[in-house]
Amino acid sequence: MTSPITIAVLAALVAPLIVSAAMAAARGARQADTINRAGGVVCAAAISVLAVIGIAHARVPATGPWYVVDGPAGVFLVVIAGVGLLSALISPAYLHDHRRAHTGALRSRQLYYAGLYVFWAALVAVPIVNNLGVAWLVVEATTAASALMVAFADTHNALEAGWKYLVLTSVGLTVALLGIVMLYASGPHGAATLTALDWSSLAHAAPHLDSATTLAAFCVIVAGLATKIGWAPVHNWLPDAHSEAPPPVSALLSAALLPTVALIVWRLDIALRAALDPAAVRAVFIGFGLLSLAIAVPFLWKALAWKRFLAYSSLEHMGVIAFGIGIDNKWATAGVLIHVVGHAVAKALGFSMAIPLLRYQPGASQRAPQGVARTSRHLAVGMGVSLLALGAVPPSPLFFSEALILFGGFAAGQIVVTTVAAGLLALGFIGIAQMTVGALAGSAPDRRRPGVRTALWISGLASACGVALVAVAAVAYALPYSTLVAMISGGRT
Amino acid sequence: MTTALIWIIIALGLGCVVMRRRSVVVALVGIQALCVAALAVALVPSRPSEFLPAALTLVARAVVVAVLLVIAIRRTRHSLPGGDEVVPSSRLVIAGVIIAALVVLVPSFGLASHLAEHGAVVLVATGLALLVTRRATVMQVVALLVAENGIAVAAVSVPGGLPVVVELGVAFDLVLVVTVAIVFHDRIFGMFGTTDTRMLRGLRD
């Protein structure tokens, strides 16, 4: 008999696919939007149920033949449910403003929503698959599902961004696949069984693996997946794809996809701990982290277009997550979990604000926004909440997450690299502060004001995200001592 | 026989680096994929029964991907990158450097055949070299395929092979990615009138 958890897993995976298929039945653009709104709520509810199951099973993970629903999966599913729902709900506003030249309103929506929901379904699978090989397959599936979405606008720049994203991440994933074959080949040989690549089987086999070969395989896998996570120096697709994709897709890419793929690397690190030299693993993650921070900071100082600025902010925050994984103690682990959720809320809000921003300041697609407070106070509040949260201004959860990660770094005796990371984060903050002042204050190039309905949804979204950010920050106090963190960090203090 | 096949597969990869015409390169990578499938089929008698579906998957993958690429180049016949593409001898040198670097960096990972290990790494390196030296969109897809063929060589050389689910999934994902890439190839040709990726350099900071 199928267990209730298996039913919940299947519901979370199949619901977005059903909505995607249902789009074919839409008879008009408004009907497609209605199916999207209703479908988005149903999908988010199904994924949230699974997230709750995961968090409730923090101590003893719920496992099935091919899935694992545990604490980390629960945290990432919360992010995927929330960001996915937000992306679905703001999509009609984007589609209203951006009609494609060669397709009608209905066809355009059918293509867009079908792609969005397939992408969402693939994302749900990533944190819950119980197997490295299958995890690779679903990560590759997210590339196929999302590349055409990146190029949805059908402009020169969108095509360029989509092509770069497709080719670079596919090559990265090919490299990661080589690492998986290396890891599989270095293990005990027998009949080819899929279970050999289960997280638990890898952990069980790790003490018997050759440490040099395992480390080489681990490095190849991490280097390959780093292209998908957007860690420097293999991040080249990230600013282009995030800036050219429709804002709801950018939100899913930045807030959900990048950290979720990082979870695969994190799970691999945990599974292979017994075979890997901890100092080497730490060096790999801290190296990616510091390099990502160092490359992001100069771009945060530049007056960039809004979505491009948010893309470089994603690079910075993925760097923070890599650094935290590298530090690997209870403080840093708690910091990474808070950072994933806080970054998701702040970044999803930021990309959502791109829709009204580009409506009232069309030039902001090519240059830095200006004087938004004069255009719309509601929009300025929304952008301000996003920027202040991303800049880690208290009570932003990113303030607490970065503080925890840095404290963890000092507690782990990593004084030099932690000091460097703190310095880079301070420089990044200055860049974000400059953007905040420049974008919100000053004179506006256009004086088109939003209507009452637009102002209402901007205010509602900004308020909801503000409350969510404070709620996430409140969790920071207790999280380092939680079962969830203890399970991930394996008792490390 | 397997040794000869691996050498042929490597030679076909290097042929993709040297040859200019897209149709020739597509033919070479198609033959290469079929050789990888033949390598797997040749190993079937000495493997558990689960290996047979994996070998047949590689055959199907080779045929489907070759058909997709032929369709792609037939739809964009007159699109060849300009004359300032990296010349074949330079491409070969660049490939040689990348191959040497990867062969030195990647340690032995437990395959019974060292040739298969090195062959896999050489082909992944050849794919990377193709990616940085060739500019037509189809050539960049070929780069991906050469690297994937290299990994397939390693996968079939693992005693027992990779789990059939992974083999099937990898083949399905590859076909999916190639299909999406060909959609891009068509749209890039429609918008720019060429499939030269040098046209895709508008996004800068």
XYZ file of C-alpha atoms in Angstrom:
698
model
C 0.000 0.000 0.000
C 1.248 3.480 -0.848
C 2.251 5.443 2.241
C 0.757 8.890 2.946
C 4.240 10.440 2.534
C 4.658 8.865 -0.908
C 1.246 10.285 -1.853
C 2.358 13.729 -0.615
C 5.588 13.460 -2.634
C 3.716 12.449 -5.778
C 1.142 15.203 -5.265
C 3.864 17.862 -4.961
C 5.583 16.617 -8.126
C 2.540 15.934 -10.265
C 0.442 19.008 -9.389
C 2.606 21.466 -11.401
C 2.692 19.031 -14.335
C -1.113 18.800 -14.326
C -1.412 22.602 -14.336
C 1.116 22.730 -17.184
C -0.958 20.256 -19.209
C -4.219 22.003 -18.278
C -3.031 25.150 -20.035
C -3.759 23.427 -23.352
C -7.461 23.512 -22.444
C -7.554 27.290 -21.920
C -9.915 29.012 -24.364
C -8.676 32.544 -23.810
C -5.934 34.598 -22.186
C -8.038 35.396 -19.115
C -8.913 31.745 -18.658
C -5.213 30.834 -18.848
C -4.486 33.431 -16.151
C -7.282 32.001 -13.988
C -5.981 28.434 -14.371
C -2.527 29.758 -13.459
C -3.724 31.510 -10.307
C -5.792 28.566 -9.071
C -3.137 26.063 -10.115
C -0.388 28.052 -8.436
C -2.250 28.028 -5.110
C -2.927 24.281 -5.348
C 0.716 23.503 -6.256
C 2.077 25.692 -3.457
C -0.271 23.981 -0.994
C 0.869 20.518 -2.114
C 4.551 21.482 -1.886
C 4.007 23.156 1.501
C 2.461 19.965 2.909
C 5.606 18.117 1.852
C 7.767 20.861 3.375
C 5.964 20.517 6.707
C 6.461 16.739 6.595
C 10.178 17.320 5.967
C 10.599 19.747 8.848
C 8.599 17.434 11.134
C 10.963 14.610 10.159
C 14.141 16.564 10.940
C 15.280 13.918 13.427
C 14.289 10.801 11.466
C 14.012 11.454 7.710
C 11.087 9.950 5.834
C 12.577 7.894 3.026
C 11.038 5.982 0.168
C 12.418 4.011 -2.758
C 13.697 7.144 -4.474
C 12.974 10.089 -2.206
C 14.105 11.500 1.114
C 11.942 14.019 2.928
C 14.093 15.433 5.708
C 14.796 18.751 7.437
C 16.940 20.328 4.691
C 14.436 19.211 2.031
C 11.686 20.807 4.133
C 13.496 24.165 4.285
C 14.178 24.197 0.533
C 10.620 23.091 -0.269
C 9.296 26.054 1.746
C 11.391 28.292 -0.516
C 10.261 26.517 -3.699
C 6.603 26.664 -2.670
C 6.717 30.339 -1.712
C 8.769 31.618 -4.636
C 6.854 29.415 -7.088
C 3.514 30.757 -5.861
C 4.741 34.339 -6.058
C 6.077 33.753 -9.583
C 2.741 32.295 -10.663
C 0.729 35.147 -9.155
C 2.810 37.953 -10.678
C 3.087 36.319 -14.104
C -0.204 37.723 -15.476
C 1.083 41.254 -14.814
C 4.294 40.475 -16.730
C 2.393 38.872 -19.614
C 0.022 41.844 -19.757
C 2.985 44.182 -20.300
C 5.035 41.989 -22.644
C 3.248 40.580 -25.624
C 5.390 38.540 -27.996
C 5.377 39.704 -31.581
C 4.666 36.410 -33.326
C 2.202 34.757 -30.970
C -1.223 35.778 -29.770
C -2.097 36.454 -26.131
C -3.487 32.965 -25.539
C -0.681 31.042 -27.293
C 1.896 33.190 -25.562
C 0.372 32.434 -22.158
C 0.019 28.723 -22.878
C 3.711 28.461 -23.786
C 4.806 30.575 -20.835
C 2.710 28.844 -18.176
C 3.476 25.359 -19.505
C 7.219 26.108 -19.263
C 6.900 27.770 -15.844
C 5.054 24.838 -14.271
C 7.355 22.195 -15.775
C 10.298 24.182 -14.374
C 8.543 24.350 -10.992
C 7.936 20.577 -11.002
C 11.602 19.884 -11.823
C 12.644 22.213 -8.998
C 10.467 20.343 -6.476
C 12.238 17.092 -7.342
C 15.774 18.409 -6.707
C 15.767 18.584 -2.867
C 13.864 15.337 -2.328
C 15.628 12.860 -4.601
C 17.527 10.302 -2.583
C 20.189 9.559 -5.156
C 23.104 11.433 -6.687
C 22.495 10.048 -10.178
C 18.811 10.953 -10.160
C 19.637 14.358 -8.655
C 21.879 15.002 -11.672
C 19.038 14.027 -13.996
C 16.540 16.422 -12.434
C 19.071 19.268 -12.325
C 19.673 18.727 -16.046
C 15.898 18.684 -16.522
C 15.646 22.104 -14.853
C 18.073 23.419 -17.495
C 16.004 22.101 -20.393
C 12.813 23.407 -18.776
C 14.109 26.868 -17.935
C 16.380 27.763 -20.881
C 13.480 28.524 -23.202
C 11.840 30.520 -20.408
C 14.957 32.696 -20.129
C 14.619 33.510 -23.837
C 10.843 33.975 -23.647
C 10.974 37.699 -24.493
C 12.356 36.688 -27.921
C 14.725 39.659 -28.147
C 18.398 39.615 -29.204
C 19.528 39.882 -25.596
C 17.082 37.250 -24.348
C 18.242 34.782 -27.005
C 21.868 35.457 -26.122
C 21.179 34.949 -22.416
C 19.176 31.784 -23.015
C 21.834 30.283 -25.278
C 24.660 31.055 -22.825
C 22.623 29.595 -19.984
C 21.851 26.422 -21.916
C 25.377 25.784 -23.193
C 27.382 26.758 -20.106
C 25.216 24.943 -17.574
C 24.975 21.871 -19.833
C 28.757 21.735 -20.134
C 29.054 22.152 -16.360
C 26.595 19.339 -15.790
C 28.522 17.146 -18.241
C 31.641 17.712 -16.128
C 29.613 16.871 -13.004
C 28.453 13.646 -14.682
C 32.094 12.702 -15.277
C 32.647 13.135 -11.529
C 29.637 10.925 -10.756
C 30.990 8.192 -13.058
C 34.390 8.541 -11.351
C 32.767 8.195 -7.924
C 30.684 5.221 -9.022
C 33.664 3.516 -10.659
C 35.816 3.954 -7.561
C 33.235 2.174 -5.376
C 32.697 -1.538 -4.869
C 31.829 -3.197 -8.191
C 29.005 -5.610 -8.663
C 25.686 -5.572 -10.431
C 24.816 -2.050 -11.551
C 22.268 -0.937 -8.964
C 20.875 2.535 -8.647
C 20.968 2.329 -4.851
C 24.787 2.534 -4.935
C 24.373 6.279 -5.520
C 21.806 6.816 -2.742
C 22.945 9.376 -0.171
C 22.777 6.741 2.576
C 24.660 4.142 0.449
C 27.390 6.681 -0.337
C 27.708 7.488 3.372
C 27.861 3.769 4.167
C 30.515 3.128 1.490
C 32.552 6.278 2.207
C 34.899 4.799 4.872
C 35.987 2.145 2.338
C 36.580 4.491 -0.612
C 40.019 5.640 -1.724
C 40.279 9.163 -0.349
C 42.354 10.638 -3.206
C 40.038 9.330 -5.942
C 36.939 10.313 -3.960
C 38.296 13.813 -3.437
C 39.041 14.131 -7.159
C 35.530 12.922 -8.037
C 34.035 15.262 -5.434
C 35.958 18.243 -6.838
C 34.877 17.424 -10.407
C 31.216 17.125 -9.326
C 31.335 20.378 -7.343
C 33.118 22.234 -10.148
C 30.483 21.027 -12.604
C 27.497 21.860 -10.414
C 29.078 25.227 -9.553
C 28.143 26.400 -13.057
C 24.511 25.748 -12.255
C 24.731 27.277 -8.760
C 26.414 30.342 -10.212
C 29.584 30.220 -8.143
C 32.470 32.234 -9.568
C 34.465 31.771 -11.721
C 31.927 29.679 -13.652
C 29.029 32.092 -13.200
C 29.126 33.850 -16.593
C 25.585 32.937 -17.592
C 24.056 34.184 -14.345
C 23.920 37.995 -14.819
C 22.681 37.625 -18.389
C 20.005 35.023 -17.691
C 18.681 36.760 -14.585
C 18.512 40.124 -16.295
C 16.890 38.937 -19.531
C 14.446 36.320 -18.217
C 10.887 37.382 -17.356
C 10.956 38.626 -13.712
C 8.896 35.689 -12.361
C 11.365 33.280 -13.974
C 14.326 35.302 -12.673
C 12.815 34.991 -9.181
C 12.612 31.199 -9.518
C 16.127 30.986 -10.939
C 17.736 33.191 -8.329
C 15.741 32.485 -5.185
C 15.008 28.789 -5.662
C 17.129 27.091 -8.331
C 20.625 28.269 -7.350
C 20.427 27.371 -3.633
C 18.548 24.141 -4.348
C 21.375 22.879 -6.560
C 23.772 23.922 -3.785
C 21.827 21.510 -1.553
C 22.928 18.631 -3.815
C 26.559 19.605 -3.277
C 25.906 19.945 0.444
C 24.278 16.500 0.629
C 27.225 15.011 -1.273
C 29.657 16.625 1.162
C 27.731 15.175 4.110
C 27.507 11.708 2.516
C 31.209 11.475 1.655
C 32.583 13.005 4.870
C 34.238 9.788 5.991
C 36.242 9.585 2.749
C 37.184 13.227 2.290
C 39.932 15.335 3.802
C 37.945 17.993 5.730
C 40.599 20.661 5.088
C 40.447 20.086 1.328
C 36.638 20.208 1.263
C 36.676 23.377 3.357
C 39.194 24.935 0.968
C 36.983 24.100 -2.049
C 33.854 25.715 -0.585
C 35.598 28.684 0.978
C 37.462 29.229 -2.310
C 34.221 29.331 -4.297
C 32.657 31.528 -1.613
C 35.377 34.152 -1.433
C 35.825 34.250 -5.202
C 32.085 34.741 -5.727
C 32.032 37.552 -3.157
C 35.131 39.190 -4.633
C 33.764 39.116 -8.180
C 30.272 40.290 -7.176
C 31.308 43.291 -5.079
C 32.736 45.527 -7.878
C 29.518 45.041 -9.860
C 27.419 45.966 -6.824
C 29.251 49.297 -6.861
C 28.296 49.956 -10.475
C 25.102 51.704 -11.488
C 23.508 48.700 -13.180
C 20.025 48.033 -14.468
C 17.760 46.760 -11.670
C 17.576 43.064 -12.627
C 21.267 42.912 -13.499
C 22.069 44.400 -10.097
C 19.916 41.730 -8.439
C 21.777 39.081 -10.468
C 25.148 40.178 -9.088
C 23.574 40.266 -5.643
C 22.657 36.596 -6.217
C 26.293 35.882 -7.032
C 27.267 37.526 -3.734
C 24.725 35.556 -1.752
C 25.616 32.240 -3.371
C 29.160 33.082 -2.272
C 27.945 33.518 1.310
C 26.201 30.133 1.136
C 29.371 28.441 -0.212
C 31.428 30.066 2.534
C 28.972 28.885 5.203
C 28.958 25.309 3.869
C 32.750 25.397 3.936
C 32.887 26.545 7.574
C 30.677 23.615 8.542
C 29.767 24.029 12.192
C 26.426 24.571 13.888
C 26.644 28.364 13.650
C 27.476 28.404 9.966
C 24.968 25.658 9.157
C 22.188 27.622 10.867
C 23.392 30.721 9.021
C 23.221 28.974 5.643
C 19.660 27.745 6.243
C 18.492 31.211 7.293
C 20.362 32.744 4.393
C 18.640 30.476 1.864
C 15.171 31.454 3.109
C 15.914 35.145 3.726
C 17.619 35.551 0.362
C 14.670 33.851 -1.344
C 12.115 36.243 0.171
C 14.182 39.372 -0.492
C 15.186 38.385 -4.018
C 11.697 37.231 -5.028
C 10.353 40.584 -3.858
C 13.093 42.415 -5.767
C 12.373 40.637 -9.040
C 8.630 41.110 -8.543
C 9.180 44.847 -8.234
C 10.853 44.758 -11.666
C 7.407 44.402 -13.288
C 5.964 47.747 -12.107
C 9.406 49.374 -12.271
C 9.798 48.563 -15.968
C 6.211 49.653 -16.568
C 6.807 53.125 -15.093
C 10.516 53.505 -15.907
C 11.027 51.490 -19.122
C 14.615 52.746 -19.282
C 15.389 50.790 -16.103
C 15.846 47.678 -18.246
C 19.096 49.199 -19.553
C 20.219 51.628 -16.840
C 19.990 52.037 -13.079
C 16.572 53.112 -11.783
C 16.235 56.670 -10.479
C 13.857 58.599 -8.262
C 11.442 55.710 -7.769
C 10.031 57.360 -4.646
C 8.761 60.186 -6.846
C 7.213 57.772 -9.307
C 5.509 55.636 -6.688
C 5.985 55.510 -2.934
C 4.543 51.990 -2.911
C 7.107 50.789 -5.435
C 9.872 52.567 -3.528
C 8.839 50.767 -0.350
C 8.861 47.409 -2.132
C 12.275 47.986 -3.684
C 13.569 49.449 -0.427
C 12.490 46.423 1.618
C 14.209 44.144 -0.894
C 17.418 46.202 -0.990
C 17.675 46.675 2.782
C 17.087 42.966 3.322
C 19.698 42.055 0.701
C 22.097 44.556 2.253
C 21.692 42.706 5.580
C 20.358 45.729 7.442
C 18.776 44.576 10.755
C 16.196 43.119 11.239
C 16.852 41.457 7.887
C 17.403 37.713 8.341
C 20.479 38.112 6.145
C 22.049 40.203 8.902
C 21.628 37.312 11.327
C 22.643 34.666 8.803
C 25.824 36.501 7.829
C 26.603 37.184 11.501
C 26.140 33.487 12.299
C 28.326 32.389 9.387
C 31.080 34.854 10.306
C 30.849 33.880 13.976
C 31.056 30.243 12.890
C 34.139 31.078 10.828
C 35.910 32.658 13.789
C 34.776 29.815 16.068
C 36.281 27.336 13.573
C 39.600 29.156 13.744
C 39.343 30.431 10.152
C 40.381 33.926 11.186
C 41.958 35.171 7.942
C 39.365 33.963 5.456
C 36.517 35.008 7.744
C 37.993 38.481 8.064
C 38.316 38.673 4.280
C 34.689 37.533 3.898
C 33.546 40.141 6.438
C 35.426 42.838 4.537
C 33.893 41.806 1.219
C 30.404 41.741 2.748
C 30.983 45.264 4.120
C 32.030 46.450 0.657
C 28.974 44.777 -0.835
C 26.788 46.574 1.693
C 28.191 49.926 0.572
C 27.311 49.077 -3.036
C 23.766 48.131 -2.066
C 23.427 51.316 0.001
C 24.506 53.359 -3.028
C 21.921 51.586 -5.186
C 19.230 52.186 -2.534
C 19.878 55.926 -2.408
C 20.355 56.265 -6.172
C 17.273 54.258 -7.113
C 14.838 55.598 -4.578
C 15.905 59.231 -4.172
C 16.496 61.932 -6.770
C 14.356 62.979 -9.690
C 12.437 60.490 -11.774
C 12.966 60.401 -15.546
C 9.275 59.572 -16.054
C 6.262 60.648 -14.074
C 3.838 57.861 -14.984
C 2.113 56.894 -11.782
C 0.740 53.436 -10.993
C -2.990 52.910 -10.727
C -4.723 52.074 -7.456
C -4.823 48.339 -8.208
C -1.104 48.173 -8.979
C -0.264 50.219 -5.889
C -2.359 47.826 -3.807
C -0.636 44.660 -4.998
C 2.790 46.259 -4.605
C 1.949 47.307 -1.027
C 0.439 43.935 -0.199
C 3.436 42.060 -1.541
C 5.962 44.323 0.177
C 4.088 43.990 3.497
C 3.826 40.211 3.230
C 7.519 39.886 2.373
C 8.461 42.293 5.177
C 6.545 40.181 7.700
C 8.099 36.989 6.285
C 11.595 38.481 6.574
C 11.071 39.448 10.222
C 9.639 35.990 10.950
C 12.683 34.306 9.400
C 14.968 36.598 11.413
C 13.160 35.563 14.596
C 14.033 31.917 13.927
C 17.744 32.780 13.855
C 17.997 32.876 17.638
C 16.961 29.267 18.140
C 18.139 27.592 14.946
C 21.810 26.847 15.884
C 20.569 24.642 18.742
C 17.866 22.898 16.715
C 17.626 19.232 15.749
C 17.660 20.300 12.121
C 21.101 21.893 12.407
C 22.416 19.075 14.603
C 21.417 16.520 11.952
C 23.137 18.432 9.154
C 26.309 19.366 10.988
C 26.694 15.898 12.502
C 27.265 17.202 15.994
C 29.998 19.655 14.987
C 30.194 22.705 17.200
C 38.012 -5.032 -30.352
C 37.116 -2.665 -27.506
C 40.611 -1.160 -27.604
C 40.298 -0.437 -31.319
C 36.839 1.062 -30.820
C 38.074 3.420 -28.097
C 40.903 4.617 -30.358
C 38.428 5.182 -33.188
C 36.142 7.132 -30.835
C 39.056 9.364 -29.761
C 40.129 9.892 -33.394
C 36.588 10.875 -34.381
C 36.556 13.427 -31.542
C 39.780 14.973 -32.792
C 38.325 14.916 -36.307
C 35.520 17.169 -35.048
C 38.191 19.638 -33.916
C 39.936 19.715 -37.294
C 37.097 19.534 -39.830
C 35.456 22.743 -40.959
C 32.166 21.790 -42.557
C 29.242 21.342 -40.197
C 27.830 18.394 -42.132
C 31.139 16.531 -41.850
C 31.459 17.276 -38.140
C 27.868 16.167 -37.500
C 28.571 12.957 -39.413
C 31.718 12.376 -37.338
C 29.975 12.874 -34.008
C 27.085 10.680 -35.147
C 29.525 7.888 -36.067
C 31.299 8.449 -32.762
C 28.042 7.987 -30.842
C 27.355 4.798 -32.795
C 30.875 3.547 -31.963
C 30.187 4.180 -28.265
C 26.973 2.188 -28.649
C 28.928 -0.567 -30.454
C 31.419 -0.597 -27.572
C 28.544 -1.177 -25.162
C 26.987 -3.877 -27.350
C 30.381 -5.633 -27.613
C 30.489 -5.802 -23.808
C 26.974 -7.273 -23.423
C 28.026 -10.980 -23.388
C 30.381 -10.407 -20.450
C 27.934 -8.323 -18.434
C 24.797 -8.936 -16.323
C 21.506 -8.926 -18.231
C 20.692 -5.403 -16.948
C 23.450 -4.046 -19.181
C 21.593 -4.876 -22.419
C 18.931 -2.132 -22.061
C 21.697 0.377 -21.293
C 23.530 -0.613 -24.495
C 20.346 -0.354 -26.545
C 19.696 3.064 -25.000
C 23.048 4.243 -26.333
C 22.128 2.994 -29.829
C 18.808 4.847 -29.724
C 20.480 7.989 -28.366
C 23.030 7.986 -31.192
C 20.346 7.688 -33.876
C 17.960 10.288 -32.404
C 20.659 12.908 -31.772
C 22.146 12.424 -35.263
C 18.711 12.871 -36.848
C 18.083 16.032 -34.804
C 21.418 17.536 -35.865
C 20.882 16.701 -39.535
C 17.462 18.393 -39.392
C 19.072 21.438 -37.740
C 21.776 21.926 -40.382
C 19.392 21.290 -43.283
C 17.175 24.129 -42.040
C 20.075 26.608 -41.895
C 22.111 25.585 -44.921
C 23.936 28.768 -45.816
C 24.963 29.744 -42.325
C 28.700 29.263 -41.840
C 30.814 31.320 -39.461
C 33.131 33.882 -41.044
C 36.691 33.281 -42.129
C 38.313 34.530 -38.942
C 37.333 31.374 -37.039
C 40.298 29.744 -35.297
C 42.266 27.785 -37.946
C 42.323 23.959 -37.680
C 45.987 23.736 -36.618
C 45.409 26.237 -33.792
C 42.272 24.372 -32.751
C 44.285 21.178 -32.566
C 46.967 22.871 -30.456
C 44.359 24.300 -28.068
C 42.707 20.874 -27.815
C 46.107 19.306 -27.158
C 46.826 21.695 -24.304
C 43.417 21.128 -22.670
C 43.716 17.357 -23.133
C 47.212 17.272 -21.601
C 46.091 19.383 -18.647
C 43.049 17.221 -17.874
C 44.869 13.919 -18.333
C 47.485 15.095 -15.818
C 44.916 16.517 -13.365
C 42.363 13.688 -13.305
C 43.686 10.663 -11.400
C 42.917 7.043 -12.171
C 39.405 6.287 -10.912
C 39.211 2.537 -10.879
C 38.320 1.373 -14.387
C 39.958 -1.887 -15.457
C 41.068 -0.255 -18.721
C 43.412 2.714 -18.466
C 42.686 3.441 -22.126
C 38.988 3.842 -21.311
C 39.840 6.165 -18.400
C 42.160 8.324 -20.445
C 39.863 8.141 -23.474
C 36.960 9.485 -21.444
C 39.037 12.368 -20.113
C 40.464 13.099 -23.589
C 36.966 13.288 -25.056
C 35.662 15.576 -22.298
C 38.706 17.805 -22.919
C 38.058 17.670 -26.677
C 34.483 18.798 -26.034
C 35.732 21.749 -23.990
C 38.214 22.625 -26.753
C 35.458 22.522 -29.365
C 33.340 24.784 -27.204
C 35.993 27.501 -27.002
C 37.213 27.288 -30.608
C 34.063 26.720 -32.692
C 31.483 29.453 -33.175
C 28.530 27.946 -34.968
C 25.687 26.989 -32.656
C 25.627 23.445 -34.061
C 29.347 23.087 -33.339
C 28.737 23.995 -29.704
C 26.085 21.288 -29.507
C 28.612 18.897 -31.073
C 31.077 19.943 -28.338
C 28.572 18.848 -25.728
C 27.979 15.552 -27.539
C 31.702 14.745 -27.825
C 32.085 15.294 -24.065
C 28.980 13.179 -23.358
C 30.351 10.415 -25.596
C 33.517 10.488 -23.499
C 31.506 10.010 -20.336
C 29.564 7.200 -22.015
C 32.909 5.466 -22.759
C 33.762 5.615 -19.044
C 30.243 4.573 -18.030
C 30.176 1.438 -20.186
C 33.699 0.549 -19.037
C 32.696 0.436 -15.349
C 32.416 -3.260 -14.428
C 28.673 -3.907 -14.574
C 28.043 -0.539 -16.215
C 26.058 2.356 -14.789
C 22.552 1.666 -13.461
C 20.168 1.428 -16.399
C 17.921 4.134 -14.903
C 20.830 6.583 -14.995
C 21.771 5.551 -18.556
C 18.180 5.999 -19.704
C 17.863 9.300 -17.865
C 21.130 10.665 -19.226
C 20.109 9.726 -22.772
C 16.663 11.288 -22.317
C 18.125 14.472 -20.820
C 20.694 14.709 -23.615
C 18.018 14.396 -26.290
C 15.961 17.017 -24.425
C 18.878 19.443 -24.184
C 19.831 18.912 -27.848
C 16.203 19.525 -28.847
C 16.105 22.770 -26.862
C 19.482 23.761 -28.349
C 18.119 23.199 -31.849
C 15.100 25.385 -31.047
C 17.596 28.092 -30.035
C 19.650 27.397 -33.178
C 16.557 28.003 -35.333
C 15.556 31.154 -33.452
C 19.099 32.565 -33.547
C 19.232 31.936 -37.295
C 15.803 33.523 -37.732
C 16.790 36.620 -35.781
C 20.403 37.160 -36.901
C 20.456 35.414 -40.281
C 23.434 33.351 -39.125
C 24.204 30.789 -36.449
C 27.541 32.373 -35.598
C 27.673 32.808 -31.810
C 29.848 35.908 -32.215
C 26.543 37.671 -32.802
C 25.659 36.828 -29.207
C 27.970 39.283 -27.515
C 25.633 42.146 -26.727
C 25.398 41.632 -22.981
C 28.318 43.275 -21.199
C 28.851 45.239 -17.974
